[in-house]
């Protein structure tokens, strides 16, 4: 199926659109200028002598800063649909890609940013209120991978909206590679955000320390489970939503995320 997912997956789609729009804008502005006068200068059109002076009526426009780059996936981050949902009947999943710092990222004058002073609990996980292009400079992350996996029964297409039908299961996830020492303070921010916004408590997943909480469902279930995982300089947060989960399936899905991402 090609239906666009909602929630965090929609945020990833907007990030891709914003990255493409920024690239197009930069290409347009590189040669852009405006002039206030079209009067002749009096110089012979064939003359090659003398020094050509800049037209004082021309204003050059600086190209937009390239703070992030979106590219095909080069490292870990690929989670096959059938590894999480074996035998899925109707499904959707994201194309693997990653967002990394762009050519201008080191120039903090052109690419400023910092995490919010407090979690934005009325938004989406991880409650920063930032799309990928702003999240990278704000968090100091070296790489961000976002993805989603969705499955629903075949008869869901006859219901509206089909994504909220009984039997739907959705996993959205984000992987972040941190700079050594986490100078952006992302780990501390996420610990606070998961505790404040999802009432998350310490737990363990596939042998790793984790924080697990709940948020309102976007896919017709009473609530969705949110999980924060860390191994070294790598962070993963995930949301497991939908009403189609059977006992033990969420734990198995999280174990796949740990094996594939961490």
Tab-separated table of C-alpha atoms in Angstrom:
chain	number	residue	atom	x	y	z
A	1	UNK	CA	0.000	0.000	0.000
A	2	UNK	CA	1.099	3.564	-0.545
A	3	UNK	CA	-1.087	5.371	1.953
A	4	UNK	CA	0.929	8.024	3.812
A	5	UNK	CA	1.235	7.165	7.526
A	6	UNK	CA	0.337	9.631	10.201
A	7	UNK	CA	2.107	10.778	13.349
A	8	UNK	CA	5.901	10.500	13.504
A	9	UNK	CA	6.104	9.098	9.957
A	10	UNK	CA	4.382	12.248	8.677
A	11	UNK	CA	7.023	14.305	10.484
A	12	UNK	CA	9.744	12.327	8.645
A	13	UNK	CA	7.996	13.027	5.330
A	14	UNK	CA	7.899	16.739	6.131
A	15	UNK	CA	11.614	16.627	6.936
A	16	UNK	CA	12.327	15.131	3.502
A	17	UNK	CA	10.221	17.798	1.821
A	18	UNK	CA	11.947	20.574	3.809
A	19	UNK	CA	15.406	19.218	2.877
A	20	UNK	CA	14.493	19.086	-0.826
A	21	UNK	CA	13.011	22.577	-0.707
A	22	UNK	CA	16.111	23.984	0.982
A	23	UNK	CA	18.347	22.457	-1.715
A	24	UNK	CA	16.244	23.934	-4.490
A	25	UNK	CA	16.271	27.335	-2.808
A	26	UNK	CA	20.056	27.297	-2.425
A	27	UNK	CA	20.529	26.469	-6.113
A	28	UNK	CA	18.260	29.341	-7.095
A	29	UNK	CA	19.837	31.918	-4.810
A	30	UNK	CA	23.470	31.221	-5.717
A	31	UNK	CA	23.218	33.321	-8.840
A	32	UNK	CA	20.352	35.572	-7.873
A	33	UNK	CA	20.711	39.357	-7.995
A	34	UNK	CA	18.514	42.381	-8.575
A	35	UNK	CA	19.318	45.568	-10.458
A	36	UNK	CA	17.611	48.940	-10.275
A	37	UNK	CA	18.705	50.345	-13.606
A	38	UNK	CA	18.948	49.080	-17.162
A	39	UNK	CA	20.453	52.294	-18.609
A	40	UNK	CA	23.463	51.905	-20.982
A	41	UNK	CA	26.888	52.662	-19.520
A	42	UNK	CA	28.211	54.332	-22.638
A	43	UNK	CA	31.005	51.751	-23.033
A	44	UNK	CA	31.544	50.235	-26.469
A	45	UNK	CA	30.138	46.730	-26.365
A	46	UNK	CA	33.291	45.355	-28.040
A	47	UNK	CA	35.806	47.175	-25.813
A	48	UNK	CA	38.196	44.987	-23.798
A	49	UNK	CA	40.260	47.727	-22.119
A	50	UNK	CA	39.930	49.162	-18.600
A	51	UNK	CA	38.743	47.612	-15.329
A	52	UNK	CA	35.111	46.568	-15.088
A	53	UNK	CA	33.551	47.920	-11.897
A	54	UNK	CA	30.637	46.208	-10.129
A	55	UNK	CA	27.265	47.680	-10.908
A	56	UNK	CA	26.320	49.622	-7.736
A	57	UNK	CA	22.665	48.890	-8.470
A	58	UNK	CA	23.132	45.112	-8.120
A	59	UNK	CA	22.461	43.397	-4.793
A	60	UNK	CA	23.767	39.868	-4.308
A	61	UNK	CA	21.760	37.495	-2.148
A	62	UNK	CA	23.674	35.069	0.044
A	63	UNK	CA	22.900	31.385	-0.469
A	64	UNK	CA	20.892	29.638	2.247
A	65	UNK	CA	23.109	27.842	4.791
A	66	UNK	CA	23.509	24.103	4.291
A	67	UNK	CA	23.155	22.933	7.896
A	68	UNK	CA	22.101	19.349	7.114
A	69	UNK	CA	22.378	16.831	4.300
A	70	UNK	CA	19.869	14.054	3.618
A	71	UNK	CA	21.323	11.030	1.837
A	72	UNK	CA	20.764	7.285	1.344
A	73	UNK	CA	21.513	5.144	4.362
A	74	UNK	CA	25.232	4.358	4.717
A	75	UNK	CA	25.373	2.622	8.109
A	76	UNK	CA	23.080	0.843	10.533
A	77	UNK	CA	19.442	1.829	10.477
A	78	UNK	CA	17.728	-0.596	8.113
A	79	UNK	CA	14.896	-2.581	9.733
A	80	UNK	CA	13.194	-5.023	7.320
A	81	UNK	CA	9.417	-5.157	7.583
A	82	UNK	CA	9.297	-8.955	7.706
A	83	UNK	CA	11.761	-9.001	10.608
A	84	UNK	CA	9.201	-7.155	12.751
A	85	UNK	CA	5.942	-8.268	11.101
A	86	UNK	CA	6.444	-11.744	9.564
A	87	UNK	CA	3.766	-12.593	7.012
A	88	UNK	CA	2.252	-9.102	6.985
A	89	UNK	CA	-0.834	-8.962	4.742
A	90	UNK	CA	-1.009	-5.248	3.938
A	91	UNK	CA	1.912	-3.042	4.831
A	92	UNK	CA	3.818	0.212	4.429
A	93	UNK	CA	7.356	1.197	5.355
A	94	UNK	CA	9.804	4.072	4.929
A	95	UNK	CA	12.688	4.264	2.466
A	96	UNK	CA	16.051	4.028	4.304
A	97	UNK	CA	17.847	7.396	4.545
A	98	UNK	CA	19.814	9.445	7.044
A	99	UNK	CA	20.280	13.111	7.951
A	100	UNK	CA	23.807	14.278	8.802
A	101	UNK	CA	25.438	17.681	9.423
A	102	UNK	CA	25.815	19.688	6.203
A	103	UNK	CA	28.807	21.647	4.828
A	104	UNK	CA	27.968	24.724	6.931
A	105	UNK	CA	27.126	22.871	10.163
A	106	UNK	CA	30.356	23.859	11.930
A	107	UNK	CA	29.533	27.563	11.462
A	108	UNK	CA	27.330	28.189	14.479
A	109	UNK	CA	26.627	31.676	13.224
A	110	UNK	CA	24.899	30.237	10.150
A	111	UNK	CA	23.607	27.043	11.757
A	112	UNK	CA	22.613	27.910	15.333
A	113	UNK	CA	20.309	25.864	17.506
A	114	UNK	CA	19.732	24.371	20.929
A	115	UNK	CA	17.266	22.004	22.511
A	116	UNK	CA	14.201	23.534	24.211
A	117	UNK	CA	14.489	24.445	27.858
A	118	UNK	CA	11.697	21.971	28.666
A	119	UNK	CA	9.987	19.102	26.780
A	120	UNK	CA	7.133	20.003	24.420
A	121	UNK	CA	4.724	17.361	25.722
A	122	UNK	CA	1.871	18.422	23.433
A	123	UNK	CA	3.963	17.340	20.412
A	124	UNK	CA	5.401	14.077	19.134
A	125	UNK	CA	8.169	11.885	20.534
A	126	UNK	CA	10.870	12.966	21.451
A	127	UNK	CA	9.037	16.199	22.346
A	128	UNK	CA	11.571	18.701	21.016
A	129	UNK	CA	9.187	20.336	18.538
A	130	UNK	CA	12.018	20.230	15.966
A	131	UNK	CA	12.098	18.718	12.487
A	132	UNK	CA	15.251	16.937	11.361
A	133	UNK	CA	16.862	20.030	9.771
A	134	UNK	CA	16.669	21.874	13.098
A	135	UNK	CA	17.190	18.842	15.349
A	136	UNK	CA	20.692	18.050	14.040
A	137	UNK	CA	22.300	21.430	14.909
A	138	UNK	CA	20.281	21.740	18.139
A	139	UNK	CA	21.266	18.322	19.498
A	140	UNK	CA	24.760	18.090	18.058
A	141	UNK	CA	23.858	14.675	16.614
A	142	UNK	CA	26.210	13.153	14.046
A	143	UNK	CA	23.458	11.194	12.303
A	144	UNK	CA	19.690	10.776	12.472
A	145	UNK	CA	17.743	7.886	10.946
A	146	UNK	CA	13.937	7.860	11.113
A	147	UNK	CA	11.673	5.046	9.972
A	148	UNK	CA	8.261	3.454	10.281
A	149	UNK	CA	6.765	0.016	9.707
A	150	UNK	CA	3.011	-0.596	9.454
A	151	UNK	CA	0.838	-3.631	8.903
A	152	UNK	CA	-2.942	-4.105	8.863
A	153	UNK	CA	-5.370	-6.859	7.907
A	154	UNK	CA	-6.595	-7.008	4.304
A	155	UNK	CA	-10.147	-6.025	5.220
A	156	UNK	CA	-8.895	-2.751	6.729
A	157	UNK	CA	-9.162	-1.069	3.311
A	158	UNK	CA	-12.950	-1.143	3.665
A	159	UNK	CA	-12.839	0.938	6.842
A	160	UNK	CA	-12.222	4.644	7.364
A	161	UNK	CA	-9.575	5.497	8.259
A	162	UNK	CA	-8.047	2.082	7.530
A	163	UNK	CA	-4.951	2.783	9.647
A	164	UNK	CA	-7.137	2.892	12.760
A	165	UNK	CA	-8.849	-0.432	12.046
A	166	UNK	CA	-8.689	-3.350	14.438
A	167	UNK	CA	-5.557	-5.390	13.804
A	168	UNK	CA	-3.260	-2.519	12.794
A	169	UNK	CA	0.286	-2.533	14.212
A	170	UNK	CA	2.741	0.350	13.779
A	171	UNK	CA	6.365	0.838	14.796
A	172	UNK	CA	8.048	4.225	14.355
A	173	UNK	CA	11.676	4.590	15.358
A	174	UNK	CA	14.590	7.027	15.396
A	175	UNK	CA	18.291	6.264	15.668
A	176	UNK	CA	20.767	8.967	16.689
A	177	UNK	CA	24.544	8.723	16.671
A	178	UNK	CA	25.948	11.078	19.308
A	179	UNK	CA	29.219	12.963	19.402
A	180	UNK	CA	31.507	11.653	22.148
A	181	UNK	CA	30.524	13.188	25.466
A	182	UNK	CA	27.108	14.288	24.169
A	183	UNK	CA	27.926	18.040	24.196
A	184	UNK	CA	24.381	18.889	23.088
A	185	UNK	CA	22.910	17.301	26.232
A	186	UNK	CA	20.479	15.097	24.294
A	187	UNK	CA	20.605	12.141	26.700
A	188	UNK	CA	19.617	14.265	29.694
A	189	UNK	CA	16.890	15.976	27.654
A	190	UNK	CA	15.368	12.654	26.584
A	191	UNK	CA	15.466	11.213	30.100
A	192	UNK	CA	13.497	14.224	31.310
A	193	UNK	CA	11.128	14.182	28.317
A	194	UNK	CA	10.252	10.489	28.632
A	195	UNK	CA	9.658	10.863	32.366
A	196	UNK	CA	7.611	14.059	32.042
A	197	UNK	CA	5.614	13.375	28.868
A	198	UNK	CA	5.181	9.581	28.966
A	199	UNK	CA	5.542	8.777	32.689
A	200	UNK	CA	8.294	6.391	31.625
A	201	UNK	CA	9.902	4.089	34.173
A	202	UNK	CA	13.245	2.243	34.092
A	203	UNK	CA	13.108	-1.204	32.507
A	204	UNK	CA	15.195	-3.591	30.411
A	205	UNK	CA	14.819	-4.586	26.756
A	206	UNK	CA	16.925	-7.347	25.194
A	207	UNK	CA	19.502	-6.938	27.946
A	208	UNK	CA	19.729	-3.127	27.647
A	209	UNK	CA	18.586	-0.532	30.136
A	210	UNK	CA	15.511	1.238	28.850
A	211	UNK	CA	12.784	3.694	29.785
A	212	UNK	CA	9.231	2.634	28.862
A	213	UNK	CA	6.087	4.747	29.045
A	214	UNK	CA	2.797	5.383	27.253
A	215	UNK	CA	1.261	8.167	25.153
A	216	UNK	CA	-2.180	8.602	23.525
A	217	UNK	CA	-2.669	6.354	20.491
A	218	UNK	CA	-2.833	7.740	16.965
A	219	UNK	CA	-4.070	4.455	15.479
A	220	UNK	CA	-7.249	3.560	17.313
A	221	UNK	CA	-5.762	1.908	20.397
A	222	UNK	CA	-6.233	3.105	23.947
A	223	UNK	CA	-2.564	4.052	24.230
A	224	UNK	CA	0.797	3.524	22.544
A	225	UNK	CA	4.016	2.307	24.143
A	226	UNK	CA	7.129	4.502	23.854
A	227	UNK	CA	10.625	3.208	24.567
A	228	UNK	CA	14.027	4.876	24.965
A	229	UNK	CA	17.148	2.722	24.468
A	230	UNK	CA	20.867	3.481	24.578
A	231	UNK	CA	24.094	1.661	23.863
A	232	UNK	CA	27.272	3.766	24.077
A	233	UNK	CA	26.962	6.791	21.803
A	234	UNK	CA	23.854	5.446	20.059
A	235	UNK	CA	20.271	6.239	21.046
A	236	UNK	CA	17.015	4.738	19.825
A	237	UNK	CA	13.489	5.791	20.672
A	238	UNK	CA	10.450	3.984	19.334
A	239	UNK	CA	6.660	4.092	19.472
A	240	UNK	CA	4.587	0.900	19.199
A	241	UNK	CA	0.983	1.774	18.337
A	242	UNK	CA	-2.176	0.150	17.030
A	243	UNK	CA	-4.689	-2.368	18.376
A	244	UNK	CA	-3.392	-5.503	16.661
A	245	UNK	CA	-0.607	-6.489	19.043
A	246	UNK	CA	-0.798	-9.916	20.693
A	247	UNK	CA	0.926	-10.744	23.995
A	248	UNK	CA	4.700	-10.876	23.592
A	249	UNK	CA	4.760	-9.300	20.105
A	250	UNK	CA	5.876	-5.871	21.264
A	251	UNK	CA	8.818	-7.358	23.167
A	252	UNK	CA	9.861	-9.281	20.048
A	253	UNK	CA	9.606	-6.122	17.921
A	254	UNK	CA	11.797	-4.203	20.371
A	255	UNK	CA	14.363	-7.022	20.340
A	256	UNK	CA	14.566	-6.663	16.541
A	257	UNK	CA	15.146	-2.916	16.887
A	258	UNK	CA	17.961	-3.520	19.366
A	259	UNK	CA	19.591	-6.111	17.095
A	260	UNK	CA	19.285	-3.999	13.944
A	261	UNK	CA	19.971	-0.521	15.333
A	262	UNK	CA	22.182	-0.934	18.396
